[in-house]
mmCIF file of N, CA, C and O in Angstrom:
data_model
loop_
_atom_site.group_PDB
_atom_site.id
_atom_site.type_symbol
_atom_site.label_atom_id
_atom_site.label_comp_id
_atom_site.label_asym_id
_atom_site.label_seq_id
_atom_site.Cartn_x
_atom_site.Cartn_y
_atom_site.Cartn_z
ATOM 1 N N LYS A 15 -19.424 12.924 40.645
ATOM 2 C CA LYS A 15 -18.836 13.827 39.128
ATOM 3 C C LYS A 15 -19.891 15.117 39.390
ATOM 4 O O LYS A 15 -21.148 15.124 39.282
ATOM 5 N N LEU A 16 -18.928 16.295 38.687
ATOM 6 C CA LEU A 16 -19.744 17.374 38.753
ATOM 7 C C LEU A 16 -20.061 17.421 37.447
ATOM 8 O O LEU A 16 -19.267 17.650 35.971
ATOM 9 N N GLU A 17 -21.344 17.801 36.548
ATOM 10 C CA GLU A 17 -21.447 18.291 35.041
ATOM 11 C C GLU A 17 -20.870 19.332 35.239
ATOM 12 O O GLU A 17 -21.477 20.497 35.611
ATOM 13 N N ARG A 18 -20.682 20.012 33.919
ATOM 14 C CA ARG A 18 -19.486 21.155 34.012
ATOM 15 C C ARG A 18 -20.486 22.226 32.336
ATOM 16 O O ARG A 18 -20.177 20.999 31.805
ATOM 17 N N ILE A 19 -20.476 23.151 32.540
ATOM 18 C CA ILE A 19 -20.718 23.911 31.336
ATOM 19 C C ILE A 19 -19.395 24.654 31.098
ATOM 20 O O ILE A 19 -19.063 25.341 31.656
ATOM 21 N N HIS A 20 -19.270 24.877 29.434
ATOM 22 C CA HIS A 20 -18.457 25.837 28.850
ATOM 23 C C HIS A 20 -19.193 27.005 29.022
ATOM 24 O O HIS A 20 -19.714 27.564 28.268
ATOM 25 N N MET A 21 -18.377 27.948 29.919
ATOM 26 C CA MET A 21 -19.033 29.349 29.518
ATOM 27 C C MET A 21 -18.356 30.429 29.189
ATOM 28 O O MET A 21 -16.872 30.450 30.602
ATOM 29 N N GLU A 22 -17.625 31.292 28.337
ATOM 30 C CA GLU A 22 -16.399 32.361 28.475
ATOM 31 C C GLU A 22 -15.620 31.792 28.060
ATOM 32 O O GLU A 22 -14.248 32.442 28.963
ATOM 33 N N GLU A 23 -15.002 30.408 28.298
ATOM 34 C CA GLU A 23 -13.840 29.610 27.863
ATOM 35 C C GLU A 23 -13.936 29.485 29.257
ATOM 36 O O GLU A 23 -12.009 29.175 29.790
ATOM 37 N N LYS A 24 -14.429 29.998 30.022
ATOM 38 C CA LYS A 24 -14.065 29.409 31.643
ATOM 39 C C LYS A 24 -15.012 27.698 31.932
ATOM 40 O O LYS A 24 -16.255 28.009 31.617
ATOM 41 N N GLU A 25 -14.737 26.765 32.630
ATOM 42 C CA GLU A 25 -15.012 26.153 33.150
ATOM 43 C C GLU A 25 -16.246 25.846 34.363
ATOM 44 O O GLU A 25 -15.294 26.598 35.474
ATOM 45 N N VAL A 26 -17.584 25.893 34.633
ATOM 46 C CA VAL A 26 -18.681 26.688 35.721
ATOM 47 C C VAL A 26 -18.863 25.047 36.126
ATOM 48 O O VAL A 26 -20.139 24.896 34.602
ATOM 49 N N GLU A 27 -19.587 25.485 37.590
ATOM 50 C CA GLU A 27 -20.541 24.000 37.670
ATOM 51 C C GLU A 27 -21.996 24.627 37.492
ATOM 52 O O GLU A 27 -21.653 25.566 37.229
ATOM 53 N N MET A 28 -22.707 23.702 36.554
ATOM 54 C CA MET A 28 -24.038 24.165 36.388
ATOM 55 C C MET A 28 -24.469 24.113 37.416
ATOM 56 O O MET A 28 -24.741 23.349 38.424
ATOM 57 N N THR A 29 -25.820 25.138 37.306
ATOM 58 C CA THR A 29 -26.686 25.252 38.217
ATOM 59 C C THR A 29 -27.957 24.766 37.796
ATOM 60 O O THR A 29 -27.997 24.481 36.779
ATOM 61 N N TYR A 30 -28.963 24.896 39.631
ATOM 62 C CA TYR A 30 -30.244 24.079 38.727
ATOM 63 C C TYR A 30 -30.959 25.267 38.042
ATOM 64 O O TYR A 30 -31.602 24.591 37.020
ATOM 65 N N SER A 31 -30.428 26.557 38.129
ATOM 66 C CA SER A 31 -31.454 27.370 37.143
ATOM 67 C C SER A 31 -31.144 27.171 35.815
ATOM 68 O O SER A 31 -31.661 27.301 34.775
ATOM 69 N N HIS A 32 -29.456 26.868 35.167
ATOM 70 C CA HIS A 32 -29.488 26.715 33.557
ATOM 71 C C HIS A 32 -29.844 25.657 33.519
ATOM 72 O O HIS A 32 -30.565 25.319 32.146
ATOM 73 N N ALA A 33 -29.648 23.905 34.534
ATOM 74 C CA ALA A 33 -30.578 22.893 34.061
ATOM 75 C C ALA A 33 -31.984 23.138 33.625
ATOM 76 O O ALA A 33 -31.734 22.360 32.524
ATOM 77 N N ILE A 34 -33.010 23.992 34.764
ATOM 78 C CA ILE A 34 -33.910 24.322 34.112
ATOM 79 C C ILE A 34 -34.573 24.649 32.599
ATOM 80 O O ILE A 34 -35.199 24.011 31.852
ATOM 81 N N ALA A 35 -33.371 25.672 32.604
ATOM 82 C CA ALA A 35 -33.515 26.183 31.823
ATOM 83 C C ALA A 35 -33.487 25.807 30.407
ATOM 84 O O ALA A 35 -34.209 25.459 29.139
ATOM 85 N N GLU A 36 -32.357 24.956 30.177
ATOM 86 C CA GLU A 36 -31.952 24.626 29.235
ATOM 87 C C GLU A 36 -33.452 23.426 28.984
ATOM 88 O O GLU A 36 -33.364 22.875 27.678
ATOM 89 N N LEU A 37 -33.307 22.434 30.230
ATOM 90 C CA LEU A 37 -35.172 21.991 29.733
ATOM 91 C C LEU A 37 -36.176 21.863 29.101
ATOM 92 O O LEU A 37 -36.820 21.643 28.544
ATOM 93 N N GLU A 38 -36.406 23.710 29.693
ATOM 94 C CA GLU A 38 -37.252 24.046 29.131
ATOM 95 C C GLU A 38 -37.423 24.749 27.785
ATOM 96 O O GLU A 38 -38.126 24.466 27.239
ATOM 97 N N ASN A 39 -36.173 24.732 27.361
ATOM 98 C CA ASN A 39 -35.472 25.006 25.421
ATOM 99 C C ASN A 39 -35.780 23.428 24.802
ATOM 100 O O ASN A 39 -36.111 23.504 23.873
ATOM 101 N N ILE A 40 -35.416 22.542 26.139
ATOM 102 C CA ILE A 40 -35.544 21.537 25.199
ATOM 103 C C ILE A 40 -37.128 20.802 24.698
ATOM 104 O O ILE A 40 -36.970 20.483 23.629
ATOM 105 N N VAL A 41 -37.742 21.702 25.749
ATOM 106 C CA VAL A 41 -39.119 20.742 25.987
ATOM 107 C C VAL A 41 -40.137 21.745 24.814
ATOM 108 O O VAL A 41 -41.069 21.248 24.098
ATOM 109 N N ARG A 42 -39.383 22.900 24.526
ATOM 110 C CA ARG A 42 -40.003 23.847 23.415
ATOM 111 C C ARG A 42 -39.662 23.510 21.902
ATOM 112 O O ARG A 42 -40.359 23.651 21.142
ATOM 113 N N GLU A 43 -38.538 23.127 21.916
ATOM 114 C CA GLU A 43 -37.665 22.731 20.693
ATOM 115 C C GLU A 43 -38.140 20.664 20.313
ATOM 116 O O GLU A 43 -39.132 21.456 19.307
ATOM 117 N N MET A 44 -39.040 20.599 21.094
ATOM 118 C CA MET A 44 -39.297 18.834 20.655
ATOM 119 C C MET A 44 -40.975 19.094 20.616
ATOM 120 O O MET A 44 -41.512 18.699 19.527
ATOM 121 N N GLN A 45 -41.841 20.513 20.982
ATOM 122 C CA GLN A 45 -42.997 20.738 20.227
ATOM 123 C C GLN A 45 -43.121 21.134 19.423
ATOM 124 O O GLN A 45 -44.641 21.600 19.164
ATOM 125 N N GLY A 46 -42.043 22.172 18.946
ATOM 126 C CA GLY A 46 -42.137 22.969 17.811
ATOM 127 C C GLY A 46 -42.479 22.063 16.766
ATOM 128 O O GLY A 46 -42.286 20.426 16.669
ATOM 129 N N GLU A 47 -42.757 23.195 15.630
ATOM 130 C CA GLU A 47 -43.318 22.491 14.651
ATOM 131 C C GLU A 47 -41.586 21.699 13.176
ATOM 132 O O GLU A 47 -42.067 20.760 12.838
ATOM 133 N N ASN A 48 -40.326 22.719 13.923
ATOM 134 C CA ASN A 48 -39.678 22.387 13.241
ATOM 135 C C ASN A 48 -38.878 20.781 13.392
ATOM 136 O O ASN A 48 -37.496 21.206 13.300
ATOM 137 N N CYS A 49 -39.316 20.777 14.659
ATOM 138 C CA CYS A 49 -38.146 19.687 15.288
ATOM 139 C C CYS A 49 -37.887 18.228 14.617
ATOM 140 O O CYS A 49 -39.014 17.647 13.981
ATOM 141 N N SER A 50 -37.250 17.825 13.910
ATOM 142 C CA SER A 50 -36.512 16.667 13.742
ATOM 143 C C SER A 50 -36.702 15.666 14.288
ATOM 144 O O SER A 50 -36.214 15.499 15.688
ATOM 145 N N ILE A 51 -37.075 14.231 13.806
ATOM 146 C CA ILE A 51 -36.978 13.118 14.326
ATOM 147 C C ILE A 51 -35.953 12.834 14.861
ATOM 148 O O ILE A 51 -35.580 11.890 15.321
ATOM 149 N N ASP A 52 -34.315 12.849 13.703
ATOM 150 C CA ASP A 52 -33.479 12.524 13.895
ATOM 151 C C ASP A 52 -32.699 13.283 14.872
ATOM 152 O O ASP A 52 -32.041 12.667 15.532
ATOM 153 N N ASN A 53 -33.442 14.701 15.819
ATOM 154 C CA ASN A 53 -32.922 15.346 16.616
ATOM 155 C C ASN A 53 -33.536 14.358 17.936
ATOM 156 O O ASN A 53 -33.431 15.071 19.372
ATOM 157 N N LEU A 54 -34.486 14.121 18.605
ATOM 158 C CA LEU A 54 -35.100 13.213 19.764
ATOM 159 C C LEU A 54 -34.432 12.504 20.201
ATOM 160 O O LEU A 54 -34.398 12.472 20.926
ATOM 161 N N SER A 55 -33.264 11.495 19.500
ATOM 162 C CA SER A 55 -32.259 10.985 20.639
ATOM 163 C C SER A 55 -31.273 12.267 21.738
ATOM 164 O O SER A 55 -31.285 11.453 22.986
ATOM 165 N N ALA A 56 -30.915 12.610 20.403
ATOM 166 C CA ALA A 56 -30.077 13.441 21.700
ATOM 167 C C ALA A 56 -30.572 14.555 22.684
ATOM 168 O O ALA A 56 -30.583 14.652 23.512
ATOM 169 N N TYR A 57 -32.340 14.971 21.805
ATOM 170 C CA TYR A 57 -32.767 15.844 23.077
ATOM 171 C C TYR A 57 -32.997 15.411 24.818
ATOM 172 O O TYR A 57 -33.208 15.585 25.567
ATOM 173 N N THR A 58 -33.254 14.103 23.905
ATOM 174 C CA THR A 58 -33.721 12.921 24.725
ATOM 175 C C THR A 58 -32.568 12.487 25.670
ATOM 176 O O THR A 58 -32.375 12.857 27.043
ATOM 177 N N THR A 59 -31.128 12.261 25.731
ATOM 178 C CA THR A 59 -30.188 12.165 26.132
ATOM 179 C C THR A 59 -29.930 13.176 26.902
ATOM 180 O O THR A 59 -29.547 13.138 28.293
ATOM 181 N N ARG A 60 -29.651 14.759 26.363
ATOM 182 C CA ARG A 60 -29.301 15.652 27.251
ATOM 183 C C ARG A 60 -30.309 15.949 28.169
ATOM 184 O O ARG A 60 -30.610 16.412 29.748
ATOM 185 N N SER A 61 -30.898 15.558 27.927
ATOM 186 C CA SER A 61 -32.986 16.081 28.739
ATOM 187 C C SER A 61 -32.539 15.039 30.233
ATOM 188 O O SER A 61 -32.335 15.307 31.448
ATOM 189 N N LEU A 62 -32.061 13.552 30.024
ATOM 190 C CA LEU A 62 -32.060 13.361 31.302
ATOM 191 C C LEU A 62 -31.019 13.028 32.070
ATOM 192 O O LEU A 62 -30.839 12.849 32.963
ATOM 193 N N GLU A 63 -29.623 13.591 30.872
ATOM 194 C CA GLU A 63 -28.200 14.381 31.892
ATOM 195 C C GLU A 63 -28.653 14.999 32.447
ATOM 196 O O GLU A 63 -28.824 15.064 34.102
ATOM 197 N N LEU A 64 -29.723 16.596 32.671
ATOM 198 C CA LEU A 64 -30.088 17.844 33.062
ATOM 199 C C LEU A 64 -30.635 17.198 34.397
ATOM 200 O O LEU A 64 -30.763 18.113 35.279
ATOM 201 N N LEU A 65 -32.070 16.258 34.125
ATOM 202 C CA LEU A 65 -32.465 15.480 35.262
ATOM 203 C C LEU A 65 -32.166 15.199 36.117
ATOM 204 O O LEU A 65 -32.274 15.477 37.632
ATOM 205 N N LYS A 66 -30.704 14.320 36.165
ATOM 206 C CA LYS A 66 -29.806 13.933 36.616
ATOM 207 C C LYS A 66 -29.416 14.613 37.492
ATOM 208 O O LYS A 66 -29.126 14.884 39.023
ATOM 209 N N ILE A 67 -29.065 16.256 37.004
ATOM 210 C CA ILE A 67 -27.811 17.370 37.559
ATOM 211 C C ILE A 67 -29.172 18.067 38.801
ATOM 212 O O ILE A 67 -28.916 17.851 39.395
ATOM 213 N N CYS A 68 -30.217 17.544 38.151
ATOM 214 C CA CYS A 68 -31.881 18.669 39.090
ATOM 215 C C CYS A 68 -31.856 17.952 40.060
ATOM 216 O O CYS A 68 -31.579 18.588 41.146
ATOM 217 N N LYS A 69 -32.100 17.002 40.056
ATOM 218 C CA LYS A 69 -32.558 15.819 41.129
ATOM 219 C C LYS A 69 -31.031 15.632 42.547
ATOM 220 O O LYS A 69 -31.321 15.748 43.468
ATOM 221 N N ALA A 70 -30.046 15.788 41.786
ATOM 222 C CA ALA A 70 -28.775 15.753 42.374
ATOM 223 C C ALA A 70 -28.453 16.788 43.000
ATOM 224 O O ALA A 70 -28.155 17.064 44.437
ATOM 225 N N LYS A 71 -28.865 18.145 42.617
ATOM 226 C CA LYS A 71 -29.180 19.420 43.519
ATOM 227 C C LYS A 71 -30.075 19.455 44.226
ATOM 228 O O LYS A 71 -30.100 20.232 45.405
ATOM 229 N N LEU A 72 -31.480 18.801 43.945
ATOM 230 C CA LEU A 72 -32.521 19.098 45.260
ATOM 231 C C LEU A 72 -32.663 17.903 46.308
ATOM 232 O O LEU A 72 -32.338 18.701 47.618
ATOM 233 N N LEU A 73 -31.387 16.701 46.078
ATOM 234 C CA LEU A 73 -31.293 15.976 47.382
ATOM 235 C C LEU A 73 -30.045 16.453 48.468
ATOM 236 O O LEU A 73 -30.189 16.867 49.667
ATOM 237 N N ALA A 74 -29.280 17.536 47.557
ATOM 238 C CA ALA A 74 -28.073 17.832 48.720
ATOM 239 C C ALA A 74 -28.510 19.099 48.991
ATOM 240 O O ALA A 74 -28.213 18.754 49.974
ATOM 241 N N THR A 75 -29.760 19.762 48.287
ATOM 242 C CA THR A 75 -30.283 21.039 49.145
ATOM 243 C C THR A 75 -31.074 20.143 50.386
ATOM 244 O O THR A 75 -31.421 21.281 51.346
ATOM 245 N N ASP A 76 -32.020 19.111 50.109
ATOM 246 C CA ASP A 76 -32.654 18.550 50.780
ATOM 247 C C ASP A 76 -31.618 18.482 52.254
ATOM 248 O O ASP A 76 -31.836 18.405 53.591
ATOM 249 N N GLU A 77 -30.533 17.895 52.272
ATOM 250 C CA GLU A 77 -29.916 16.939 53.314
ATOM 251 C C GLU A 77 -29.470 18.198 53.868
ATOM 252 O O GLU A 77 -28.958 18.236 55.088
ATOM 253 N N GLU A 78 -29.260 19.244 53.162
ATOM 254 C CA GLU A 78 -28.159 20.771 53.806
ATOM 255 C C GLU A 78 -29.683 21.047 54.898
ATOM 256 O O GLU A 78 -29.579 21.363 56.093
ATOM 257 N N LEU A 79 -30.530 21.167 54.247
ATOM 258 C CA LEU A 79 -32.247 21.771 54.932
ATOM 259 C C LEU A 79 -31.713 20.322 56.741
ATOM 260 O O LEU A 79 -32.351 21.136 57.457
ATOM 261 N N LYS A 80 -32.404 19.876 55.525
ATOM 262 C CA LYS A 80 -32.327 18.568 57.170
ATOM 263 C C LYS A 80 -31.477 19.383 58.561
ATOM 264 O O LYS A 80 -31.565 18.890 59.475
ATOM 265 N N LYS A 81 -29.627 18.992 57.689
ATOM 266 C CA LYS A 81 -28.866 18.995 59.066
ATOM 267 C C LYS A 81 -29.023 20.974 59.990
ATOM 268 O O LYS A 81 -28.730 20.686 60.794
ATOM 269 N N ILE A 82 -29.856 21.834 58.653
ATOM 270 C CA ILE A 82 -29.450 23.010 59.597
ATOM 271 C C ILE A 82 -31.401 23.074 60.346
ATOM 272 O O ILE A 82 -30.932 23.865 61.417
ATOM 273 N N LEU A 83 -32.223 21.998 59.843
ATOM 274 C CA LEU A 83 -33.409 21.947 60.503
ATOM 275 C C LEU A 83 -33.142 21.176 62.272
ATOM 276 O O LEU A 83 -33.413 21.398 63.415
ATOM 277 N N ALA A 84 -31.985 20.313 61.844
ATOM 278 C CA ALA A 84 -31.867 19.524 63.679
ATOM 279 C C ALA A 84 -30.927 20.231 64.397
ATOM 280 O O ALA A 84 -30.705 20.149 65.341
ATOM 281 N N GLU A 85 -30.663 21.347 63.728
ATOM 282 C CA GLU A 85 -30.137 22.198 64.634
ATOM 283 C C GLU A 85 -30.358 23.166 66.010
ATOM 284 O O GLU A 85 -29.987 24.206 66.841
ATOM 285 N N LEU A 86 -31.964 23.212 65.146
ATOM 286 C CA LEU A 86 -32.532 24.070 66.030
ATOM 287 C C LEU A 86 -33.288 23.670 67.004
ATOM 288 O O LEU A 86 -32.603 22.338 67.115
#
């Protein structure tokens, strides 16, 4: 299952960079003085989703690199 984001009325695959940027924004929000306790659950849930995307992308890249190196 590919995680997708809505961007300019088009569905596009979320990139690793976008997921990391969103995670960084969530961390800033959670560390901010105005972070509401009511938002913590949503932030945590979204962070978990983003971490799963990042992990999948890293594992896929690792596999691709192993295949490339095996051909050398």
